[in-house]
Amino acid sequence: MTTATIRRPRTLTMRTRRRIFRPLQYLALFGYIFFLGFPLLFLVTATLKTPSELQSVTTGLFPSSLYLGNITAALEKVNLIGALGNSLLVAGATTLAVVVISIPAAYVLSRTRSKIRGVAFGWILLSQMFPFILIVIPLFLLLTNIGLVNSLLGLTLVYSVWCLPFALWMLQGHIRSIPIEIEEAGAIDGASRVRVLVSLVLPVLAPGIVATSLFTFVTAYSDFFFALVTIRDERIQTLPLALARFVGAEGIVQLGPLAAASLIATIPGLIFFAFIQRKLSSGLLSGAVKG
């Protein structure tokens, strides 16, 4: 009787697996980054193309030479810098108002147990299902009656009211993740409720505040519908309204100036995101250490 040799299947070592799969991981990561960054790359190259290159279907992605005429035309056609300042002012004021109001409100909703809390959450979720067109007419009439139609203050109030429910929802989730023992320790030491919120909760809540600020800023900065309804004066128009002027009444789009204006409009958002993303990362690490 012969004994068959039993061969064990060869298994790949961890080092071999890394050698095989690491290039694939880098390839997938590069493809994902290219997918995310392609719209910005396309916008930059379209800005630097000549009008003939933009109209041609055989032109490649990159321009044959650097053409700056689109940027000049965009700045000359509309008051792009003024519109940019109006958008930054409205978005910044909206972000500040929403964050200041939503922090104490979200804290109360998160730490109280009553029927009002359930009703409030239900109303918050229901309000997010309202389409814009449903509230635009009563909103316009209300702003007209209080004299805030066609003003940046009125537009800021509209954005604050619109963003506040979702900001409340985001912040209450972050507050509920904070251990209650931190606040109980502060109360035992004699700290008041306000002192507990300011000195103990807010530092740990930093990632949630940053995420809420980012959501609010982007919503107010890029909105077109509310600005179209409430703003009539060209001197106080926001960036989305200024960009719409590059589309003619006959539907003819000025591609080059529109691409240049869109690129200029994108730059502040990128700078704000880069700044706040670094704060978000540091806040996450701070929260992890304190947790």
JSON list of C-alpha atoms in Angstrom, two decimals, residues 247-253:
[
{"chain": "A", "resi": 247, "resn": "VAL", "atom": "CA", "xyz": [-26.75, 82.57, -20.96]},
{"chain": "A", "resi": 248, "resn": "GLY", "atom": "CA", "xyz": [-28.52, 84.65, -23.59]},
{"chain": "A", "resi": 249, "resn": "ALA", "atom": "CA", "xyz": [-32.27, 85.06, -23.97]},
{"chain": "A", "resi": 250, "resn": "GLU", "atom": "CA", "xyz": [-32.15, 82.76, -27.01]},
{"chain": "A", "resi": 251, "resn": "GLY", "atom": "CA", "xyz": [-30.37, 80.06, -25.02]},
{"chain": "A", "resi": 252, "resn": "ILE", "atom": "CA", "xyz": [-26.97, 80.83, -26.54]},
{"chain": "A", "resi": 253, "resn": "VAL", "atom": "CA", "xyz": [-24.30, 80.19, -23.92]}
]
